Amino acid sequence: MGCNRCWHIIYVIISLFLISFLSVYGSKIYDPKSLDALIHDYAMEEQAQKRTGNLFKVSLPANFSGMEVSVVRLRSSNFWERGANLSSLYIPPRVIPFPFVKRLAIIYQNLGNWSSHYYKVPGYSLVAPVIGFVAYDDSNISALGNKTLKFIFTGDPILVRFPHIVTKENSVLRCVKLGQDGLVQFRNITKGNTCITGGDGHFSVAVPIPGVKKQRHIWKWWAVGFVAGFIGLVLLGIIGFSIFKLVRGKRIREMVGESENGVVFETTWIGRSKMPSASMVRTQPALELESVP
Ligand SMILES: *[C@@H]1O[C@H](CO)[C@@H](O)[C@H](O)[C@H]1NC(C)=O
Ligand SMILES: *[C@@H]1O[C@H](CO)[C@@H](O)[C@H](O)[C@H]1NC(C)=O
Ligand SMILES: *[C@@H]1O[C@H](CO)[C@@H](O)[C@H](O)[C@H]1NC(C)=O
Ligand SMILES: *[C@@H]1O[C@H](CO)[C@@H](O)[C@H](O)[C@H]1NC(C)=O
């Protein structure tokens, strides 16, 4: 008898929850969103030290070595006249930041050998580094703003070049725009391994892995399994808890029935189970009874 089993069940459920939480958390180690936030913070710090000069490199901590980050600060009027040219990113003239600001800063990132850690395209492999860029309001000279800007085009679109692509012959290269939530958009690649875009974001070049359909299928089932498993766990937790409450309620009713005074009740309780919650509530009157005489 007793409800030691209930506790075992609850421990198992809690452990399973912890494991699923940790696995979700673990996948967040390479979270593109927090990487962007970190890069913004470092760019801001660097900018505070270097007020002069339009273009500067941002040095990231040593455990991010292999990534390349730079920032260009521009007056919107200059940006409109000349565009911007940051290694493999080319923004042509006649682009207007939106909402309009007097000055803007463009953060450019090349994730280098970290690319495939942060961005994955199911069924495809990335054959070029991930290039990302985003524009920020830079009206306040002393601090890089948090407000991101969009672009309005009155001329040509933005080009992202990928000069050093190493692939097998006759593999079909696709431009990919990589969303932070795993959303992927494909575009045909243009001459000179260039991708065309109408806005900021993260870009790379992908080639299909042979046997794509199979992989997609597996991925889908994996996702379905995960969701089903999670719902199952929640249900199990609810059921387990209900059983636990039921059993506990029954036991308390039994004990109240079998004990005439509190002293007997207390010893019975300690002898049978180590469960703390109900005993605390029930033993208090017993202690009071003891201390009265
Ligand atoms: C990328 O290369 C650098 C050295 O250039 C290295 O320190 C770093 O660990 C590498 N990162 C990954 C994820 O392999
Ligand atoms: C941009 O810069 C690269 C070298 O950094 C140069 O080869 C290219 O011609 C430039 N493009 C424009 C339009 O200025
Ligand atoms: C500009 O940034 C500095 C430093 O963060 C801040 O103290 C100041 O209030 C900002 N000025 C404006 C006009 O937002
Ligand atoms: C993309 O390329 C494929 C084959 O290379 C072609 O059939 C298709 O029309 C192209 N799409 C666009 C939008 O150019």
mmCIF file of C-alpha atoms and ligand atoms in Angstrom:
data_model
loop_
_atom_site.group_PDB
_atom_site.id
_atom_site.type_symbol
_atom_site.label_atom_id
_atom_site.label_comp_id
_atom_site.label_asym_id
_atom_site.label_seq_id
_atom_site.Cartn_x
_atom_site.Cartn_y
_atom_site.Cartn_z
ATOM 1 C CA MET A 1 0.000 0.000 0.000
ATOM 2 C CA GLY A 2 1.003 3.655 0.177
ATOM 3 C CA CYS A 3 1.645 5.931 -2.675
ATOM 4 C CA ASN A 4 5.351 5.496 -3.234
ATOM 5 C CA ARG A 5 4.475 4.510 -6.754
ATOM 6 C CA CYS A 6 2.718 7.767 -7.419
ATOM 7 C CA TRP A 7 5.945 9.543 -6.566
ATOM 8 C CA HIS A 8 7.882 7.359 -8.936
ATOM 9 C CA ILE A 9 5.453 8.188 -11.718
ATOM 10 C CA ILE A 10 5.669 11.875 -10.956
ATOM 11 C CA TYR A 11 9.472 11.776 -10.889
ATOM 12 C CA VAL A 12 9.490 10.066 -14.278
ATOM 13 C CA ILE A 13 7.093 12.646 -15.716
ATOM 14 C CA ILE A 14 9.136 15.537 -14.342
ATOM 15 C CA SER A 15 12.340 14.020 -15.718
ATOM 16 C CA LEU A 16 10.755 13.557 -19.140
ATOM 17 C CA PHE A 17 9.633 17.178 -19.111
ATOM 18 C CA LEU A 18 13.119 18.276 -18.150
ATOM 19 C CA ILE A 19 14.652 16.188 -20.928
ATOM 20 C CA SER A 20 12.298 17.586 -23.565
ATOM 21 C CA PHE A 21 12.884 21.100 -22.253
ATOM 22 C CA LEU A 22 16.651 20.605 -22.379
ATOM 23 C CA SER A 23 16.550 19.214 -25.910
ATOM 24 C CA VAL A 24 14.555 22.237 -27.055
ATOM 25 C CA TYR A 25 16.943 24.503 -25.188
ATOM 26 C CA GLY A 26 19.943 22.611 -26.573
ATOM 27 C CA SER A 27 18.895 23.318 -30.146
ATOM 28 C CA LYS A 28 18.867 26.992 -29.199
ATOM 29 C CA ILE A 29 22.634 27.012 -28.778
ATOM 30 C CA TYR A 30 22.880 27.855 -32.484
ATOM 31 C CA ASP A 31 19.966 30.266 -32.496
ATOM 32 C CA PRO A 32 20.226 32.766 -35.383
ATOM 33 C CA LYS A 33 18.086 35.303 -33.534
ATOM 34 C CA SER A 34 20.328 35.467 -30.501
ATOM 35 C CA LEU A 35 23.378 35.556 -32.785
ATOM 36 C CA ASP A 36 21.952 38.619 -34.530
ATOM 37 C CA ALA A 37 21.262 40.233 -31.174
ATOM 38 C CA LEU A 38 24.819 39.489 -30.048
ATOM 39 C CA ILE A 39 26.287 40.888 -33.253
ATOM 40 C CA HIS A 40 24.211 44.033 -32.836
ATOM 41 C CA ASP A 41 25.477 44.439 -29.274
ATOM 42 C CA TYR A 42 29.110 44.077 -30.326
ATOM 43 C CA ALA A 43 28.624 46.445 -33.239
ATOM 44 C CA MET A 44 27.137 48.969 -30.828
ATOM 45 C CA GLU A 45 30.078 48.636 -28.452
ATOM 46 C CA GLU A 46 32.590 48.996 -31.260
ATOM 47 C CA GLN A 47 30.768 52.007 -32.616
ATOM 48 C CA ALA A 48 30.914 53.737 -29.244
ATOM 49 C CA GLN A 49 34.723 53.496 -29.434
ATOM 50 C CA LYS A 50 35.103 54.435 -33.093
ATOM 51 C CA ARG A 51 33.083 57.457 -33.957
ATOM 52 C CA THR A 52 35.079 58.359 -37.015
ATOM 53 C CA GLY A 53 35.313 56.405 -40.203
ATOM 54 C CA ASN A 54 32.491 54.994 -42.204
ATOM 55 C CA LEU A 55 33.359 51.340 -42.306
ATOM 56 C CA PHE A 56 34.720 49.275 -39.451
ATOM 57 C CA LYS A 57 35.167 45.660 -38.591
ATOM 58 C CA VAL A 58 33.500 44.314 -35.479
ATOM 59 C CA SER A 59 35.594 41.958 -33.405
ATOM 60 C CA LEU A 60 33.528 39.190 -31.885
ATOM 61 C CA PRO A 61 34.638 37.042 -28.930
ATOM 62 C CA ALA A 62 37.209 34.347 -29.706
ATOM 63 C CA ASN A 63 34.653 31.549 -29.596
ATOM 64 C CA PHE A 64 33.013 33.025 -32.696
ATOM 65 C CA SER A 65 36.206 33.113 -34.750
ATOM 66 C CA GLY A 66 35.537 32.354 -38.375
ATOM 67 C CA MET A 67 32.672 34.852 -38.593
ATOM 68 C CA GLU A 68 33.196 38.200 -40.214
ATOM 69 C CA VAL A 69 31.145 41.212 -39.170
ATOM 70 C CA SER A 70 31.470 44.770 -40.399
ATOM 71 C CA VAL A 71 29.417 47.912 -40.153
ATOM 72 C CA VAL A 72 29.079 50.822 -42.518
ATOM 73 C CA ARG A 73 27.587 54.109 -41.348
ATOM 74 C CA LEU A 74 26.056 56.356 -43.948
ATOM 75 C CA ARG A 75 24.070 59.491 -44.358
ATOM 76 C CA SER A 76 20.865 58.614 -46.155
ATOM 77 C CA SER A 77 21.636 61.202 -48.823
ATOM 78 C CA ASN A 78 25.000 59.562 -49.583
ATOM 79 C CA PHE A 79 23.375 56.151 -49.516
ATOM 80 C CA TRP A 80 20.846 57.341 -52.090
ATOM 81 C CA GLU A 81 23.581 58.731 -54.333
ATOM 82 C CA ARG A 82 26.181 55.975 -54.103
ATOM 83 C CA GLY A 83 24.624 52.910 -52.566
ATOM 84 C CA ALA A 84 26.897 50.718 -50.492
ATOM 85 C CA ASN A 85 29.519 48.103 -51.261
ATOM 86 C CA LEU A 86 30.462 45.741 -48.454
ATOM 87 C CA SER A 87 32.607 42.814 -49.648
ATOM 88 C CA SER A 88 30.083 40.479 -51.281
ATOM 89 C CA LEU A 89 27.060 42.730 -50.722
ATOM 90 C CA TYR A 90 26.226 45.369 -53.288
ATOM 91 C CA ILE A 91 23.453 47.869 -52.649
ATOM 92 C CA PRO A 92 22.954 50.057 -55.723
ATOM 93 C CA PRO A 93 22.172 53.783 -55.702
ATOM 94 C CA ARG A 94 18.566 54.991 -55.508
ATOM 95 C CA VAL A 95 17.582 53.008 -52.447
ATOM 96 C CA ILE A 96 15.718 54.804 -49.654
ATOM 97 C CA PRO A 97 15.658 53.571 -46.063
ATOM 98 C CA PHE A 98 12.183 53.127 -44.663
ATOM 99 C CA PRO A 99 11.081 54.596 -42.334
ATOM 100 C CA PHE A 100 13.209 57.509 -43.461
ATOM 101 C CA VAL A 101 16.105 58.421 -41.159
ATOM 102 C CA LYS A 102 18.943 60.905 -41.545
ATOM 103 C CA ARG A 103 21.657 58.348 -40.973
ATOM 104 C CA LEU A 104 21.716 54.591 -41.188
ATOM 105 C CA ALA A 105 24.136 51.806 -40.293
ATOM 106 C CA ILE A 106 24.295 48.538 -42.190
ATOM 107 C CA ILE A 107 25.573 45.515 -40.315
ATOM 108 C CA TYR A 108 27.056 42.918 -42.607
ATOM 109 C CA GLN A 109 27.807 39.377 -41.463
ATOM 110 C CA ASN A 110 29.531 36.460 -43.117
ATOM 111 C CA LEU A 111 29.025 33.404 -40.930
ATOM 112 C CA GLY A 112 31.881 31.524 -42.613
ATOM 113 C CA ASN A 113 32.397 28.028 -41.245
ATOM 114 C CA TRP A 114 29.547 28.583 -38.767
ATOM 115 C CA SER A 115 26.937 28.901 -41.500
ATOM 116 C CA SER A 116 25.574 25.384 -41.418
ATOM 117 C CA HIS A 117 25.420 25.420 -37.634
ATOM 118 C CA TYR A 118 23.020 28.335 -37.594
ATOM 119 C CA TYR A 119 21.047 27.733 -40.777
ATOM 120 C CA LYS A 120 19.778 24.497 -42.239
ATOM 121 C CA VAL A 121 17.705 23.812 -45.321
ATOM 122 C CA PRO A 122 15.983 20.415 -45.149
ATOM 123 C CA GLY A 123 16.900 18.323 -48.178
ATOM 124 C CA TYR A 124 19.621 20.733 -49.272
ATOM 125 C CA SER A 125 23.186 21.417 -48.300
ATOM 126 C CA LEU A 126 24.661 24.894 -48.162
ATOM 127 C CA VAL A 127 27.615 25.283 -50.521
ATOM 128 C CA ALA A 128 28.363 28.926 -49.708
ATOM 129 C CA PRO A 129 28.700 30.822 -46.454
ATOM 130 C CA VAL A 130 25.631 32.556 -45.075
ATOM 131 C CA ILE A 131 25.746 36.298 -45.782
ATOM 132 C CA GLY A 132 23.419 38.442 -43.725
ATOM 133 C CA PHE A 133 22.757 42.144 -43.563
ATOM 134 C CA VAL A 134 20.377 44.464 -41.813
ATOM 135 C CA ALA A 135 20.064 48.238 -41.629
ATOM 136 C CA TYR A 136 19.563 50.142 -38.400
ATOM 137 C CA ASP A 137 18.564 53.665 -37.583
ATOM 138 C CA ASP A 138 21.810 55.492 -36.818
ATOM 139 C CA SER A 139 20.444 58.994 -36.245
ATOM 140 C CA ASN A 140 21.853 59.083 -32.747
ATOM 141 C CA ILE A 141 25.601 59.495 -33.308
ATOM 142 C CA SER A 142 26.496 58.176 -29.863
ATOM 143 C CA ALA A 143 24.528 54.920 -29.987
ATOM 144 C CA LEU A 144 23.496 52.516 -32.702
ATOM 145 C CA GLY A 145 19.710 52.270 -32.655
ATOM 146 C CA ASN A 146 17.668 49.128 -32.188
ATOM 147 C CA LYS A 147 15.192 50.063 -34.882
ATOM 148 C CA THR A 148 15.680 48.053 -38.066
ATOM 149 C CA LEU A 149 14.965 49.648 -41.417
ATOM 150 C CA LYS A 150 13.530 48.338 -44.659
ATOM 151 C CA PHE A 151 14.404 49.544 -48.155
ATOM 152 C CA ILE A 152 12.404 51.197 -50.879
ATOM 153 C CA PHE A 153 13.814 50.632 -54.366
ATOM 154 C CA THR A 154 13.532 53.149 -57.127
ATOM 155 C CA GLY A 155 16.315 51.554 -59.172
ATOM 156 C CA ASP A 156 18.042 48.181 -59.174
ATOM 157 C CA PRO A 157 17.747 45.482 -56.495
ATOM 158 C CA ILE A 158 20.448 44.395 -54.045
ATOM 159 C CA LEU A 159 23.017 41.796 -55.120
ATOM 160 C CA VAL A 160 24.711 39.232 -52.891
ATOM 161 C CA ARG A 161 27.695 37.586 -54.543
ATOM 162 C CA PHE A 162 29.103 34.177 -53.676
ATOM 163 C CA PRO A 163 32.419 34.036 -55.520
ATOM 164 C CA HIS A 164 33.941 30.827 -54.199
ATOM 165 C CA ILE A 165 31.423 28.053 -54.597
ATOM 166 C CA VAL A 166 32.849 24.559 -54.661
ATOM 167 C CA THR A 167 30.433 21.910 -55.916
ATOM 168 C CA LYS A 168 30.281 18.898 -58.136
ATOM 169 C CA GLU A 169 29.625 19.620 -61.779
ATOM 170 C CA ASN A 170 26.041 19.949 -63.020
ATOM 171 C CA SER A 171 24.582 20.287 -59.537
ATOM 172 C CA VAL A 172 21.744 22.809 -59.567
ATOM 173 C CA LEU A 173 22.580 25.858 -57.471
ATOM 174 C CA ARG A 174 19.698 27.687 -55.811
ATOM 175 C CA CYS A 175 19.763 30.990 -53.983
ATOM 176 C CA VAL A 176 18.160 30.679 -50.583
ATOM 177 C CA LYS A 177 16.830 33.338 -48.301
ATOM 178 C CA LEU A 178 16.980 31.953 -44.781
ATOM 179 C CA GLY A 179 14.364 33.084 -42.315
ATOM 180 C CA GLN A 180 15.150 32.947 -38.624
ATOM 181 C CA ASP A 181 12.290 30.559 -37.933
ATOM 182 C CA GLY A 182 13.413 28.019 -40.511
ATOM 183 C CA LEU A 183 11.404 29.594 -43.311
ATOM 184 C CA VAL A 184 13.278 29.228 -46.606
ATOM 185 C CA GLN A 185 12.683 30.983 -49.915
ATOM 186 C CA PHE A 186 14.331 29.788 -53.130
ATOM 187 C CA ARG A 187 15.400 31.878 -56.093
ATOM 188 C CA ASN A 188 17.296 31.065 -59.253
ATOM 189 C CA ILE A 189 20.925 32.033 -59.080
ATOM 190 C CA THR A 190 22.063 34.619 -61.642
ATOM 191 C CA LYS A 191 25.302 35.110 -63.548
ATOM 192 C CA GLY A 192 28.474 35.202 -61.475
ATOM 193 C CA ASN A 193 26.880 33.232 -58.628
ATOM 194 C CA THR A 194 24.841 36.196 -57.537
ATOM 195 C CA CYS A 195 21.578 36.268 -55.643
ATOM 196 C CA ILE A 196 19.118 39.099 -56.133
ATOM 197 C CA THR A 197 17.095 40.411 -53.221
ATOM 198 C CA GLY A 198 14.650 43.157 -52.474
ATOM 199 C CA GLY A 199 15.356 43.346 -48.786
ATOM 200 C CA ASP A 200 17.553 42.530 -45.844
ATOM 201 C CA GLY A 201 18.016 39.048 -44.425
ATOM 202 C CA HIS A 202 20.320 36.062 -44.597
ATOM 203 C CA PHE A 203 21.316 34.462 -47.864
ATOM 204 C CA SER A 204 23.265 31.502 -49.139
ATOM 205 C CA VAL A 205 23.472 29.014 -51.997
ATOM 206 C CA ALA A 206 22.099 25.494 -51.670
ATOM 207 C CA VAL A 207 22.216 22.312 -53.714
ATOM 208 C CA PRO A 208 19.682 19.520 -53.330
ATOM 209 C CA ILE A 209 20.869 16.400 -51.543
ATOM 210 C CA PRO A 210 20.003 13.283 -53.580
ATOM 211 C CA GLY A 211 16.989 11.486 -52.125
ATOM 212 C CA VAL A 212 15.279 14.683 -51.045
ATOM 213 C CA LYS A 213 11.729 13.333 -50.903
ATOM 214 C CA LYS A 214 12.685 10.600 -48.494
ATOM 215 C CA GLN A 215 14.410 13.092 -46.210
ATOM 216 C CA ARG A 216 11.488 15.471 -46.204
ATOM 217 C CA HIS A 217 9.227 12.571 -45.351
ATOM 218 C CA ILE A 218 11.377 11.526 -42.434
ATOM 219 C CA TRP A 219 11.588 15.082 -41.183
ATOM 220 C CA LYS A 220 7.821 15.435 -41.339
ATOM 221 C CA TRP A 221 7.270 12.246 -39.356
ATOM 222 C CA TRP A 222 9.866 13.287 -36.873
ATOM 223 C CA ALA A 223 7.994 16.550 -36.306
ATOM 224 C CA VAL A 224 4.650 14.772 -36.022
ATOM 225 C CA GLY A 225 6.188 12.306 -33.586
ATOM 226 C CA PHE A 226 7.605 15.067 -31.472
ATOM 227 C CA VAL A 227 4.298 16.931 -31.246
ATOM 228 C CA ALA A 228 2.368 13.724 -30.529
ATOM 229 C CA GLY A 229 4.929 12.747 -27.904
ATOM 230 C CA PHE A 230 4.652 16.106 -26.233
ATOM 231 C CA ILE A 231 0.846 15.998 -26.133
ATOM 232 C CA GLY A 232 1.112 12.438 -24.802
ATOM 233 C CA LEU A 233 3.442 13.599 -22.058
ATOM 234 C CA VAL A 234 1.099 16.387 -21.022
ATOM 235 C CA LEU A 235 -1.842 13.959 -20.940
ATOM 236 C CA LEU A 236 0.219 11.462 -18.960
ATOM 237 C CA GLY A 237 1.106 14.195 -16.526
ATOM 238 C CA ILE A 238 -2.541 15.192 -16.064
ATOM 239 C CA ILE A 239 -3.661 11.582 -15.679
ATOM 240 C CA GLY A 240 -0.818 10.798 -13.282
ATOM 241 C CA PHE A 241 -1.636 13.813 -11.187
ATOM 242 C CA SER A 242 -5.337 12.963 -11.110
ATOM 243 C CA ILE A 243 -4.553 9.410 -9.997
ATOM 244 C CA PHE A 244 -2.218 10.752 -7.376
ATOM 245 C CA LYS A 245 -4.872 13.116 -6.019
ATOM 246 C CA LEU A 246 -7.487 10.383 -6.083
ATOM 247 C CA VAL A 247 -5.298 7.927 -4.219
ATOM 248 C CA ARG A 248 -4.186 10.534 -1.716
ATOM 249 C CA GLY A 249 -7.776 11.622 -1.117
ATOM 250 C CA LYS A 250 -8.787 8.036 -0.555
ATOM 251 C CA ARG A 251 -5.924 7.440 1.851
ATOM 252 C CA ILE A 252 -6.712 10.524 3.868
ATOM 253 C CA ARG A 253 -10.340 9.458 4.098
ATOM 254 C CA GLU A 254 -9.204 5.991 5.191
ATOM 255 C CA MET A 255 -6.959 7.447 7.873
ATOM 256 C CA VAL A 256 -9.518 9.833 9.171
ATOM 257 C CA GLY A 257 -11.830 6.844 9.395
ATOM 258 C CA GLU A 258 -9.392 4.579 11.214
ATOM 259 C CA SER A 259 -7.980 7.060 13.732
ATOM 260 C CA GLU A 260 -9.909 8.327 16.717
ATOM 261 C CA ASN A 261 -7.277 10.745 18.004
ATOM 262 C CA GLY A 262 -4.390 12.581 16.395
ATOM 263 C CA VAL A 263 -1.537 10.757 18.149
ATOM 264 C CA VAL A 264 -2.463 7.416 16.671
ATOM 265 C CA PHE A 265 -2.926 9.030 13.331
ATOM 266 C CA GLU A 266 0.565 10.519 13.411
ATOM 267 C CA THR A 267 2.385 7.268 14.113
ATOM 268 C CA THR A 268 0.335 5.426 11.513
ATOM 269 C CA TRP A 269 1.259 8.032 8.994
ATOM 270 C CA ILE A 270 4.994 8.053 9.628
ATOM 271 C CA GLY A 271 5.133 4.299 9.645
ATOM 272 C CA ARG A 272 3.534 4.012 6.257
ATOM 273 C CA SER A 273 4.781 6.744 4.042
ATOM 274 C CA LYS A 274 7.216 9.573 3.729
ATOM 275 C CA MET A 275 4.809 11.783 1.877
ATOM 276 C CA PRO A 276 5.124 15.231 3.435
ATOM 277 C CA SER A 277 2.227 17.404 2.274
ATOM 278 C CA ALA A 278 -0.794 15.835 3.971
ATOM 279 C CA SER A 279 1.142 14.888 7.096
ATOM 280 C CA MET A 280 2.091 18.488 7.780
ATOM 281 C CA VAL A 281 -1.510 19.553 7.721
ATOM 282 C CA ARG A 282 -2.784 16.692 9.761
ATOM 283 C CA THR A 283 -0.073 16.503 12.434
ATOM 284 C CA GLN A 284 -0.428 20.042 13.648
ATOM 285 C CA PRO A 285 -3.544 19.407 15.787
ATOM 286 C CA ALA A 286 -1.763 16.326 17.163
ATOM 287 C CA LEU A 287 1.190 18.400 18.362
ATOM 288 C CA GLU A 288 -1.136 20.878 19.967
ATOM 289 C CA LEU A 289 -2.910 18.052 21.777
ATOM 290 C CA GLU A 290 0.431 16.756 23.033
ATOM 291 C CA SER A 291 1.592 20.101 24.334
ATOM 292 C CA VAL A 292 -1.617 20.890 26.230
ATOM 293 C CA PRO A 293 -1.177 18.509 29.175
HETATM 294 C C1 LIG B 1 35.863 28.069 -37.716
HETATM 295 O O1 LIG B 1 37.236 28.330 -37.946
HETATM 296 C C2 LIG B 1 37.960 28.919 -36.863
HETATM 297 C C3 LIG B 1 39.365 29.158 -37.280
HETATM 298 O O2 LIG B 1 39.431 29.870 -38.456
HETATM 299 C C4 LIG B 1 37.889 28.020 -35.641
HETATM 300 O O3 LIG B 1 38.530 28.628 -34.548
HETATM 301 C C5 LIG B 1 36.438 27.717 -35.297
HETATM 302 O O4 LIG B 1 36.371 26.796 -34.237
HETATM 303 C C6 LIG B 1 35.712 27.160 -36.498
HETATM 304 N N1 LIG B 1 34.313 27.010 -36.169
HETATM 305 C C7 LIG B 1 33.626 25.880 -36.426
HETATM 306 C C8 LIG B 1 32.221 25.867 -36.027
HETATM 307 O O5 LIG B 1 34.158 24.925 -36.943
HETATM 308 C C1 LIG B 2 32.507 46.719 -54.883
HETATM 309 O O1 LIG B 2 33.746 46.371 -54.309
HETATM 310 C C2 LIG B 2 34.424 45.324 -54.958
HETATM 311 C C3 LIG B 2 35.705 45.050 -54.227
HETATM 312 O O2 LIG B 2 35.570 45.247 -52.849
HETATM 313 C C4 LIG B 2 34.712 45.712 -56.403
HETATM 314 O O3 LIG B 2 35.289 44.607 -57.067
HETATM 315 C C5 LIG B 2 33.418 46.072 -57.081
HETATM 316 O O4 LIG B 2 33.678 46.532 -58.389
HETATM 317 C C6 LIG B 2 32.679 47.156 -56.302
HETATM 318 N N1 LIG B 2 31.436 47.412 -56.962
HETATM 319 C C7 LIG B 2 30.952 48.623 -57.107
HETATM 320 C C8 LIG B 2 29.690 48.728 -57.862
HETATM 321 O O5 LIG B 2 31.510 49.595 -56.671
HETATM 322 C C1 LIG B 3 21.527 58.785 -27.833
HETATM 323 O O1 LIG B 3 22.155 57.686 -27.174
HETATM 324 C C2 LIG B 3 22.624 57.995 -25.871
HETATM 325 C C3 LIG B 3 23.379 56.769 -25.355
HETATM 326 O O2 LIG B 3 22.599 55.625 -25.320
HETATM 327 C C4 LIG B 3 21.437 58.349 -24.998
HETATM 328 O O3 LIG B 3 21.879 58.670 -23.695
HETATM 329 C C5 LIG B 3 20.688 59.530 -25.611
HETATM 330 O O4 LIG B 3 19.540 59.805 -24.869
HETATM 331 C C6 LIG B 3 20.321 59.245 -27.061
HETATM 332 N N1 LIG B 3 19.758 60.437 -27.668
HETATM 333 C C7 LIG B 3 18.573 60.440 -28.310
HETATM 334 C C8 LIG B 3 18.161 61.734 -28.915
HETATM 335 O O5 LIG B 3 17.886 59.443 -28.409
HETATM 336 C C1 LIG B 4 14.702 29.001 -62.784
HETATM 337 O O1 LIG B 4 15.492 28.040 -63.478
HETATM 338 C C2 LIG B 4 14.755 26.985 -64.048
HETATM 339 C C3 LIG B 4 15.734 25.987 -64.683
HETATM 340 O O2 LIG B 4 17.048 26.371 -64.539
HETATM 341 C C4 LIG B 4 13.792 27.532 -65.103
HETATM 342 O O3 LIG B 4 13.020 26.494 -65.652
HETATM 343 C C5 LIG B 4 12.867 28.564 -64.425
HETATM 344 O O4 LIG B 4 12.029 29.155 -65.398
HETATM 345 C C6 LIG B 4 13.682 29.636 -63.730
HETATM 346 N N1 LIG B 4 12.797 30.514 -62.979
HETATM 347 C C7 LIG B 4 12.837 31.824 -63.062
HETATM 348 C C8 LIG B 4 11.860 32.578 -62.231
HETATM 349 O O5 LIG B 4 13.638 32.390 -63.754
#
